[in-house]
Coordinates of C-alpha atoms and ligand atoms in Angstrom, one line a residue:
M185 CA 103.4 118.3 90.0
K186 CA 102.5 121.9 88.1
N187 CA 105.3 123.7 89.5
Y188 CA 107.8 121.1 88.2
N189 CA 109.4 124.2 85.6
K190 CA 110.4 125.8 88.9
Y191 CA 113.8 123.7 89.4
A192 CA 116.6 123.7 86.6
R193 CA 119.4 121.8 87.2
S194 CA 122.0 123.4 88.8
Y195 CA 125.2 121.5 89.0
F196 CA 128.2 121.8 86.5
M197 CA 128.6 119.0 84.3
P198 CA 132.7 118.5 84.7
P199 CA 134.1 118.5 80.0
K200 CA 133.0 114.6 78.8
T201 CA 136.4 113.1 79.0
S202 CA 136.1 112.7 82.7
M203 CA 134.1 109.5 82.2
K204 CA 136.7 107.1 82.9
W205 CA 135.5 105.6 86.0
M206 CA 132.6 104.3 83.9
E207 CA 135.0 101.3 82.4
K208 CA 135.7 100.4 86.4
E209 CA 133.9 97.4 87.6
Y210 CA 133.9 97.8 91.3
V211 CA 135.8 99.4 94.1
T212 CA 139.1 97.0 94.6
K213 CA 140.3 98.4 98.5
A214 CA 138.9 99.9 101.3
P215 CA 139.4 104.1 101.2
K216 CA 140.6 106.0 104.1
W217 CA 137.4 106.6 106.1
C218 CA 136.7 109.6 108.1
S219 CA 133.6 109.6 111.0
V220 CA 131.6 113.1 111.0
D221 CA 129.3 111.3 113.2
L222 CA 130.4 113.5 116.1
R223 CA 129.8 117.0 113.4
D224 CA 127.7 116.5 110.6
G225 CA 126.1 113.8 112.4
N226 CA 125.5 115.5 116.2
Q227 CA 125.2 118.5 114.7
A228 CA 121.6 117.6 113.2
L229 CA 120.8 115.9 116.3
I230 CA 117.1 117.4 118.0
V231 CA 119.2 116.4 120.9
P232 CA 123.0 116.8 120.7
M233 CA 125.0 114.4 122.2
N234 CA 126.7 115.6 125.7
L235 CA 130.4 115.3 126.7
A236 CA 129.4 111.6 128.1
E237 CA 127.9 110.5 125.1
K238 CA 130.5 111.6 122.5
L239 CA 133.7 110.1 124.8
E240 CA 131.7 106.8 124.6
Y241 CA 130.5 107.8 120.9
F242 CA 134.3 108.4 120.1
Q243 CA 135.0 104.8 122.0
L244 CA 132.5 103.0 119.8
L245 CA 134.4 104.6 116.3
V246 CA 137.7 103.8 117.6
D247 CA 136.5 100.1 118.4
L248 CA 135.2 100.1 114.8
G249 CA 138.4 100.9 113.5
F250 CA 138.2 104.2 112.4
K251 CA 141.8 105.9 112.3
E252 CA 140.2 109.5 111.3
I253 CA 137.4 110.9 113.3
E254 CA 135.9 114.5 113.5
V255 CA 135.2 116.0 116.7
G256 CA 133.9 118.9 115.8
F257 CA 133.9 122.3 116.0
P258 CA 135.5 123.6 119.2
A259 CA 135.0 127.0 118.2
A260 CA 132.0 127.1 118.0
S261 CA 130.6 125.6 120.9
E262 CA 131.7 124.8 124.8
T263 CA 130.9 121.1 124.4
E264 CA 133.3 120.8 121.7
F265 CA 136.0 122.8 122.7
T266 CA 135.7 120.4 125.8
F267 CA 135.5 118.0 124.3
L268 CA 138.3 118.0 122.4
R269 CA 140.6 118.8 125.4
T270 CA 138.8 115.7 127.3
L271 CA 140.1 113.5 124.4
I272 CA 143.6 115.0 124.8
E273 CA 144.2 115.8 128.4
Q274 CA 142.7 112.0 129.5
D275 CA 145.1 110.6 126.6
L276 CA 141.9 109.0 125.3
I277 CA 142.7 109.1 121.7
P278 CA 145.0 105.9 120.8
A279 CA 148.0 106.3 118.8
D280 CA 147.2 105.3 115.8
V281 CA 143.7 107.3 115.5
T282 CA 143.9 110.9 114.1
V283 CA 141.5 113.4 115.4
Q284 CA 140.2 116.3 113.0
V285 CA 138.9 119.6 113.9
L286 CA 136.7 121.3 111.8
T287 CA 136.9 125.7 111.3
Q288 CA 135.4 128.1 109.1
S289 CA 138.0 130.5 107.2
R290 CA 138.1 133.3 109.7
E291 CA 140.7 134.5 111.7
H292 CA 139.8 134.1 115.3
I293 CA 138.2 130.9 114.5
I294 CA 141.6 129.7 113.5
R295 CA 142.9 130.8 116.9
K296 CA 140.6 129.4 118.8
T297 CA 140.8 126.5 117.0
F298 CA 144.7 126.0 117.2
D299 CA 143.7 126.7 121.2
A300 CA 142.1 123.6 121.7
L301 CA 144.6 121.7 120.3
Q302 CA 147.3 122.6 122.0
G303 CA 149.3 119.3 122.5
V304 CA 147.2 116.7 120.5
R305 CA 149.4 114.0 119.2
K306 CA 148.2 113.9 115.7
A307 CA 145.0 116.2 114.0
V308 CA 143.7 117.4 110.6
V309 CA 142.7 121.1 110.5
H310 CA 140.1 120.8 107.9
L311 CA 139.1 124.8 106.6
Y312 CA 136.2 125.7 104.6
N313 CA 134.3 128.3 103.1
S314 CA 131.6 128.1 100.5
T315 CA 132.3 128.3 96.5
S316 CA 128.6 127.9 94.9
V317 CA 126.7 130.4 92.9
A318 CA 124.1 130.5 95.0
Q319 CA 126.3 130.9 98.2
R320 CA 128.5 133.8 96.6
E321 CA 125.2 135.7 95.1
Q322 CA 123.0 135.4 97.5
V323 CA 124.7 134.8 101.3
F324 CA 128.2 136.3 101.1
K325 CA 127.7 138.9 97.9
K326 CA 131.3 138.5 96.8
S327 CA 133.2 137.9 93.2
K328 CA 135.1 135.0 92.6
E329 CA 138.4 136.3 93.5
E330 CA 136.8 137.7 96.9
I331 CA 135.9 134.1 98.0
I332 CA 139.4 132.7 96.8
Q333 CA 140.8 135.0 99.1
I334 CA 138.8 134.0 101.9
A335 CA 140.4 130.1 101.4
V336 CA 143.9 131.5 100.7
S337 CA 144.2 133.9 104.2
G338 CA 142.3 131.0 106.0
A339 CA 145.0 128.5 104.5
E340 CA 147.8 131.1 105.6
L341 CA 146.7 131.6 109.1
L342 CA 146.8 127.4 109.3
T343 CA 150.1 127.3 108.2
S344 CA 151.5 130.2 111.0
C345 CA 149.3 128.9 113.8
A346 CA 150.2 125.0 113.1
A347 CA 153.5 126.2 113.3
E348 CA 153.3 127.6 117.3
T349 CA 151.2 124.8 118.4
E350 CA 152.2 121.6 119.9
G351 CA 151.3 118.5 117.6
D352 CA 151.6 117.1 114.3
F353 CA 148.8 118.3 111.8
T354 CA 147.5 117.7 108.2
F355 CA 145.4 120.1 106.7
Q356 CA 142.5 119.5 104.6
Y357 CA 140.3 122.0 102.4
S358 CA 136.9 121.7 101.2
P359 CA 135.3 123.8 98.8
E360 CA 132.1 124.1 100.6
S361 CA 129.2 123.4 98.0
F362 CA 131.4 122.2 96.1
T363 CA 128.2 120.1 93.9
G364 CA 126.7 123.9 92.8
T365 CA 130.6 125.7 91.9
E366 CA 131.5 125.5 88.4
I367 CA 133.7 122.9 88.3
D368 CA 136.8 124.6 87.4
F369 CA 136.5 127.2 89.9
A370 CA 136.2 125.0 92.1
L371 CA 139.7 123.3 91.1
D372 CA 141.1 127.2 90.4
I373 CA 140.6 127.7 94.2
C374 CA 141.8 124.2 95.6
N375 CA 144.9 124.4 93.7
Q376 CA 145.4 127.9 95.5
V377 CA 145.0 126.7 98.8
L378 CA 148.0 123.8 97.8
D379 CA 150.0 126.6 96.9
V380 CA 150.0 127.9 100.3
W381 CA 150.4 124.4 101.5
K382 CA 152.9 123.1 98.8
P383 CA 152.2 119.4 99.8
G384 CA 155.2 116.9 99.6
V385 CA 156.3 113.4 100.7
D386 CA 156.3 114.8 104.0
N387 CA 153.0 116.6 104.1
E388 CA 150.4 115.4 102.8
V389 CA 147.2 117.8 101.9
I390 CA 143.6 116.5 101.9
I391 CA 141.2 118.5 99.3
N392 CA 137.9 117.2 100.2
L393 CA 135.0 117.6 97.9
P394 CA 131.7 117.3 99.5
A395 CA 128.4 117.1 98.1
T396 CA 126.9 119.6 100.7
V397 CA 123.6 119.3 98.9
S398 CA 123.4 116.2 96.2
L399 CA 122.7 118.6 93.3
S400 CA 122.8 115.6 90.6
M401 CA 122.8 111.9 89.4
P402 CA 125.5 110.0 90.4
H403 CA 127.7 109.8 87.7
V404 CA 127.8 113.5 87.4
Y405 CA 129.3 113.6 90.7
A406 CA 131.9 110.6 89.6
S407 CA 132.6 112.9 86.7
Q408 CA 133.5 116.5 88.9
I409 CA 135.3 114.2 91.3
E410 CA 137.6 112.4 88.2
Y411 CA 137.9 115.9 86.5
M412 CA 139.5 117.2 90.1
S413 CA 141.3 114.4 90.4
E414 CA 143.1 114.5 87.2
H415 CA 143.5 118.1 87.2
L416 CA 144.6 119.1 91.0
K417 CA 147.9 119.8 91.3
Y418 CA 150.7 118.3 93.6
R419 CA 148.4 115.1 93.0
E420 CA 150.8 112.8 94.6
H421 CA 150.6 114.2 97.6
V422 CA 147.0 115.2 98.0
I423 CA 144.4 112.6 99.6
L424 CA 141.3 113.2 97.6
S425 CA 138.0 112.8 99.6
I426 CA 134.5 112.9 99.1
H427 CA 132.0 113.7 101.5
P428 CA 128.2 113.4 99.9
H429 CA 125.2 114.1 101.7
N430 CA 122.0 112.2 101.0
D431 CA 119.3 114.5 99.4
R432 CA 118.8 112.8 96.5
G433 CA 118.8 109.2 98.0
T434 CA 121.8 108.7 96.5
G435 CA 124.7 109.1 98.9
V436 CA 125.8 105.7 98.6
A437 CA 125.9 105.4 95.1
D438 CA 127.8 109.5 95.0
A439 CA 130.3 107.7 97.1
E440 CA 130.9 104.4 95.7
L441 CA 131.0 105.9 92.1
G442 CA 133.4 109.0 93.0
M443 CA 136.1 106.2 94.6
L444 CA 136.0 104.9 91.0
A445 CA 136.6 108.2 90.0
G446 CA 139.7 108.3 91.8
A447 CA 138.8 109.5 95.6
D448 CA 141.3 108.1 98.4
R449 CA 138.8 109.0 101.5
V450 CA 135.5 109.1 102.5
E451 CA 133.4 111.0 105.1
G452 CA 130.7 109.7 106.4
T453 CA 128.5 108.9 109.1
L454 CA 126.9 105.2 110.9
F455 CA 124.0 104.7 109.2
G456 CA 123.5 107.8 107.4
N457 CA 123.1 110.4 110.4
G458 CA 123.8 113.8 109.7
E459 CA 122.5 117.1 108.0
R460 CA 118.8 116.8 106.8
T461 CA 118.9 113.4 105.0
G462 CA 121.8 113.2 106.7
N463 CA 125.8 111.9 104.8
V464 CA 127.1 109.0 103.5
D465 CA 126.2 106.0 105.2
I466 CA 130.0 104.4 106.2
V467 CA 128.1 101.2 107.1
T468 CA 126.4 100.3 103.8
L469 CA 129.8 101.6 102.3
A470 CA 131.8 99.4 103.9
L471 CA 129.9 96.5 103.8
N472 CA 129.4 96.6 99.9
L473 CA 132.3 96.4 100.0
Y474 CA 132.7 93.1 101.9
S475 CA 130.0 91.5 99.7
H476 CA 132.3 91.8 97.2
G477 CA 135.2 90.2 99.0
I478 CA 137.0 93.4 99.5
D479 CA 138.7 93.6 103.5
P480 CA 136.0 97.1 104.2
E481 CA 139.2 98.2 106.9
L482 CA 136.4 98.6 109.4
N483 CA 135.0 95.9 111.7
F484 CA 131.1 95.5 111.4
E485 CA 130.7 91.7 112.8
R486 CA 128.4 92.6 115.4
I487 CA 125.9 94.9 113.6
P488 CA 123.3 94.5 116.5
D489 CA 125.4 96.1 119.5
V490 CA 126.3 98.8 117.1
L491 CA 123.0 99.9 115.9
K492 CA 122.5 99.9 120.3
V493 CA 124.7 102.0 120.8
Y494 CA 123.7 104.2 117.9
E495 CA 120.4 104.4 118.7
R496 CA 121.0 105.0 122.9
I497 CA 123.2 107.9 121.8
T498 CA 121.5 109.6 118.8
K499 CA 118.0 109.2 119.8
M500 CA 117.5 108.3 115.7
K501 CA 115.8 105.1 115.1
V502 CA 116.7 103.1 111.9
P503 CA 114.5 102.1 109.4
E504 CA 113.3 98.3 109.1
R505 CA 114.8 98.5 105.8
H506 CA 118.1 99.9 105.7
P507 CA 120.6 98.1 104.4
Y508 CA 122.3 95.4 106.5
G509 CA 121.4 97.2 109.9
G510 CA 117.6 97.5 109.6
E511 CA 115.1 94.9 111.5
L512 CA 113.7 93.6 108.6
V513 CA 116.5 93.3 106.0
F514 CA 117.4 89.8 106.0
T515 CA 113.9 88.7 106.7
A516 CA 112.4 86.9 104.2
F517 CA 108.4 86.5 104.6
S518 CA 107.6 85.3 101.3
G519 CA 107.1 81.8 100.6
S520 CA 109.0 81.3 97.6
H521 CA 111.4 83.3 99.4
Q522 CA 112.1 81.3 102.3
D523 CA 111.9 78.0 100.3
A524 CA 114.6 79.4 98.5
I525 CA 117.0 80.4 101.2
A526 CA 116.7 77.5 103.1
K527 CA 117.6 75.1 99.9
G528 CA 120.7 77.8 99.5
I529 CA 121.5 77.2 103.0
K530 CA 121.3 73.4 102.9
W531 CA 123.3 73.2 98.9
R532 CA 126.6 75.1 100.7
E533 CA 126.4 73.1 103.8
D534 CA 126.1 70.1 101.9
N535 CA 128.7 71.3 98.8
A536 CA 130.9 72.8 100.9
E537 CA 130.5 76.6 98.9
P538 CA 133.9 78.6 99.0
Y539 CA 131.1 81.6 98.3
W540 CA 128.5 82.9 99.2
N541 CA 125.7 82.6 96.9
V542 CA 122.5 81.8 98.9
P543 CA 119.4 82.9 96.8
Y544 CA 117.9 86.9 97.8
L545 CA 120.8 87.3 100.9
L546 CA 123.7 89.4 99.9
I547 CA 125.7 88.3 102.7
D548 CA 125.7 85.5 104.9
P549 CA 123.6 87.1 108.8
T550 CA 126.2 85.9 111.2
D551 CA 129.1 87.6 109.5
I552 CA 127.5 91.0 111.2
G553 CA 126.0 89.6 113.9
R554 CA 122.8 88.8 112.8
E555 CA 121.4 85.5 113.4
Y556 CA 119.0 83.1 110.8
E557 CA 116.5 82.1 113.4
G558 CA 114.1 85.1 113.8
D559 CA 116.4 87.0 111.3
I560 CA 116.2 85.4 108.3
I561 CA 112.3 83.6 108.0
R562 CA 109.7 85.7 109.2
I563 CA 105.9 84.3 109.4
N564 CA 103.2 85.7 108.1
S565 CA 99.8 84.7 106.0
Q566 CA 101.6 85.1 102.5
S567 CA 104.6 83.0 103.7
G568 CA 104.9 79.5 102.2
K569 CA 105.8 75.8 103.5
G570 CA 109.4 76.1 102.6
G571 CA 109.9 79.0 105.5
I572 CA 107.9 76.6 108.4
A573 CA 109.2 73.7 107.8
Y574 CA 113.1 75.5 108.1
I575 CA 112.3 76.9 110.8
L576 CA 111.0 73.2 112.5
E577 CA 113.8 72.0 111.4
Q578 CA 116.5 74.9 112.1
T579 CA 115.1 75.5 115.6
Y580 CA 113.8 72.4 116.7
G581 CA 115.1 69.6 114.9
L582 CA 111.9 68.3 113.2
D583 CA 112.3 67.4 109.8
L584 CA 108.3 66.6 108.3
P585 CA 107.6 64.7 105.9
I586 CA 107.1 67.1 102.3
Q587 CA 103.1 66.3 102.1
M588 CA 103.0 67.1 106.1
R589 CA 104.5 70.3 105.3
E590 CA 101.7 71.5 103.3
S591 CA 99.0 70.3 105.3
F592 CA 100.7 72.7 108.4
G593 CA 102.1 75.8 106.1
Y594 CA 98.3 76.0 106.0
R595 CA 97.2 75.9 109.0
V596 CA 100.3 78.1 110.7
K597 CA 99.7 80.9 107.8
S598 CA 95.3 80.3 108.4
I599 CA 96.3 80.7 112.3
S600 CA 98.3 84.0 111.0
D601 CA 96.1 85.3 108.7
H602 CA 93.1 85.3 111.7
L603 CA 95.1 86.9 114.1
H604 CA 97.0 89.6 111.4
K605 CA 100.1 88.8 112.8
E606 CA 103.7 87.5 112.2
L607 CA 104.4 84.3 114.0
G608 CA 107.4 83.7 115.6
S609 CA 109.6 80.2 116.0
A610 CA 107.8 79.4 119.4
E611 CA 104.5 80.3 118.2
I612 CA 105.2 78.3 115.1
Y613 CA 106.9 74.9 117.7
T614 CA 103.4 75.2 119.9
I615 CA 101.4 75.2 117.2
F616 CA 102.3 72.6 115.5
E617 CA 102.9 70.4 119.3
Q618 CA 99.6 71.0 119.9
E619 CA 97.9 69.9 116.4
Y620 CA 100.1 66.6 116.2
I621 CA 102.6 65.7 118.8
N622 CA 101.5 63.0 120.9
L623 CA 97.9 63.1 120.6
N624 CA 95.8 61.3 123.3
K625 CA 92.4 62.3 123.0
P626 CA 89.7 60.7 122.3
I627 CA 91.7 57.6 122.9
Q628 CA 95.3 57.6 124.9
F629 CA 97.0 55.0 123.9
I630 CA 98.6 52.9 126.8
D631 CA 101.3 50.3 126.3
Y632 CA 101.5 47.1 123.3
S633 CA 103.2 44.3 123.0
F634 CA 104.4 42.1 120.1
K635 CA 105.2 38.6 119.5
S636 CA 106.6 37.9 116.5
G637 CA 106.1 34.8 114.3
E638 CA 105.4 34.8 110.8
Q639 CA 103.3 37.3 111.0
F640 CA 103.3 40.3 113.8
E641 CA 100.7 40.1 117.4
T642 CA 100.0 42.6 118.5
M643 CA 97.9 43.6 121.8
I644 CA 97.6 47.1 123.2
E645 CA 96.6 48.9 125.2
V646 CA 94.1 52.2 125.6
K647 CA 91.8 54.0 127.3
K648 CA 88.5 55.4 125.6
D649 CA 85.1 57.3 127.7
G650 CA 87.1 56.8 131.1
V651 CA 87.3 53.0 130.0
I652 CA 91.0 50.8 129.5
H653 CA 90.5 48.1 126.9
E654 CA 93.0 45.2 125.8
F655 CA 92.6 44.8 122.3
T656 CA 94.6 42.4 120.2
G657 CA 95.6 41.7 116.5
I658 CA 98.2 40.3 113.6
G659 CA 99.4 42.4 110.4
N660 CA 102.4 41.9 108.5
G661 CA 104.5 44.6 110.6
R662 CA 104.4 46.3 114.1
L663 CA 102.9 48.8 112.7
D664 CA 100.6 47.3 110.0
A665 CA 99.7 45.1 112.8
I666 CA 98.7 47.8 115.2
S667 CA 96.9 49.8 112.7
Q668 CA 94.7 46.1 111.9
V669 CA 94.0 46.3 115.5
I670 CA 93.2 49.7 115.7
Q671 CA 90.8 49.8 112.6
S672 CA 88.8 46.7 113.4
Q673 CA 88.6 47.2 117.1
L674 CA 87.8 50.7 117.3
N675 CA 85.7 50.7 114.1
I676 CA 87.4 53.2 112.3
S677 CA 88.7 53.0 108.3
Y678 CA 91.2 54.4 106.1
S679 CA 94.1 53.7 104.3
N680 CA 97.4 54.6 103.0
L681 CA 100.1 54.7 106.2
L682 CA 102.6 57.2 105.1
Y683 CA 105.4 56.9 108.0
K684 CA 108.9 58.3 108.3
E685 CA 111.1 58.5 111.1
H686 CA 114.4 60.0 112.1
A687 CA 116.1 61.0 115.9
L688 CA 116.0 64.2 117.4
G689 CA 118.5 65.1 118.9
T690 CA 122.1 63.2 119.7
G691 CA 123.9 61.1 122.6
S692 CA 122.3 59.5 125.3
D693 CA 119.5 62.3 125.5
S694 CA 118.0 61.6 121.8
K695 CA 115.0 60.8 121.5
A696 CA 112.8 59.5 118.6
V697 CA 110.4 61.2 116.0
S698 CA 107.7 59.9 113.7
Y699 CA 104.9 61.4 111.7
V700 CA 102.6 59.0 110.4
G701 CA 99.7 60.4 107.6
I702 CA 96.4 58.3 106.9
T703 CA 94.3 59.0 104.1
N704 CA 90.0 59.0 105.1
E705 CA 87.6 57.5 102.6
S706 CA 87.3 60.7 100.9
G707 CA 90.8 61.0 100.4
T708 CA 91.7 63.5 103.2
I709 CA 95.3 63.0 105.3
Y710 CA 95.3 62.9 108.7
W711 CA 98.7 63.6 110.1
G712 CA 99.8 62.5 113.8
C713 CA 103.4 63.0 115.4
G714 CA 105.1 60.9 118.3
I715 CA 108.3 61.5 120.1
D716 CA 109.4 59.0 122.5
V717 CA 112.8 57.9 124.1
D718 CA 112.1 54.4 122.1
I719 CA 111.5 54.2 118.1
M720 CA 108.4 51.9 118.0
T721 CA 106.1 54.0 121.1
S722 CA 106.7 57.2 118.9
S723 CA 105.7 55.5 115.8
I724 CA 102.6 53.7 117.6
K725 CA 102.0 57.5 119.6
A726 CA 102.0 59.0 116.1
L727 CA 99.6 56.9 115.0
F728 CA 97.9 57.1 117.2
S729 CA 97.6 61.1 117.1
A730 CA 96.7 60.8 113.4
V731 CA 93.6 58.4 114.2
N732 CA 92.8 60.8 117.1
K733 CA 92.6 63.8 114.2
L734 CA 90.6 61.8 112.0
I735 CA 88.2 60.5 114.9
L736 CA 87.6 64.2 115.8
D737 CA 87.1 65.6 112.2
Q738 CA 84.3 63.5 111.5
Ligands
LIG851 O1 128.7 119.0 103.6 C1 129.6 120.2 104.1 O2 129.7 120.5 102.5 C2 130.4 120.2 104.6 C3 131.9 120.7 105.0 C4 132.0 121.0 106.4 C5 132.5 119.6 104.3 O3 130.2 119.3 105.8
LIG852 ZN1 128.4 118.0 105.4

């Protein structure tokens, strides 16, 4: 890429003393979450939400447990104004939820914003102006002093408008484009705004430090946040908020390190919707906390339902590999992974493990409404016998003998390879059924009886080429007697009878399932499976299934 020298690092590293966040290992408590889906998220949609959709999305956010929800820019568009008025007038904002509105630091916009807020129970009024070098020089063409003046006069106007408007208001200030702003200038402007608002016990103020564009590696953002946290005035009455975007694909990392660095609050969206590459994904942040044993204070127990509403309303698609929500993120195709997962889950059940530690799965998919079947293990030509056997066992209760798993695994993989597609659990069962269960061609087993003495004497009735035969013979056990009859009367030879049986289901509906393997002269093992209400009949059916496979292969 010949143009790399067109770029230089355009962020401002604070003094190196601001790196204490590095000594912390993990985030110990959920931050205050603020959803900006209905603003940053909505303004980034190809088809922005209409009023009904906004109301439905708002309700989704409330149901998920958000206590702060930015509802947009009421002064900027008629829909957003009406949306806020509808929420207030129809009393749709629960008592424990605070709505947030955004306003530029311009008089008519601030006044119109307060018009829209009239009568609200509680609201955050979020004031911002752009502070970065690039914005000051290229867009606004203003000095630092003039930029400070914009922020301070906006802050003063918020104070006077709030006094004239019915409602309980919290103020928030964002130095927009913070990440491209000299750190001490960002500090200065925030402190001057704070001097206007004078935070105190009953007057907490939010200072929000957006990575409007993420310009640096996450540790730089964290150090900037820590520097601000340590040098802001009135710090104990300031709620320090962060608002990462995702330009470098590090939104989540920025937020997590930002929290270690002292952020009390995070603004973001569901699944990372938002301008350009999006805002930070709150689903991922919350569930990352959850995966460390921390209560995220948001409820994502039904992620598939959240995803459905999100995709329908935003008309965006959550990618298959998206953490937690993506279709394939709890799915293992690789044989060794499937095997390890199946063993890990069994281990958990057998050992009553208190903590989740299943290989390859960060969290238990069922905790967020995902399912094992289909979710965890999907079968393609790369899959292994472990995963295939796992599906048969988990979904259909068939616990195949180890050697049989291998041959069935090869069969399924070759079918998947041939069809060039992944196979679902029902398809896998159908293959198993067609290949092994109660096979009755070319020889159809009809009935049997035994007389027991020193040895077992048996009579079997079979149909071959349309003709019914009755054969008799003896053996050391029942199955052995039948096997002797088959070999001598039907002129087939095999050895090494492998056998396994277990119950299928429980209670009065339960059946018996048997698996039989026989080895021909050249060492190939043929497997059969028999299912019947009677255990002996199931084993005879399994034997005939194996014999039929051997005959067909001759
Ligand atoms: O990304 C951003 O800087 C913003 C501000 C308005 C906070 O959305
Ligand atoms: Zn933003």
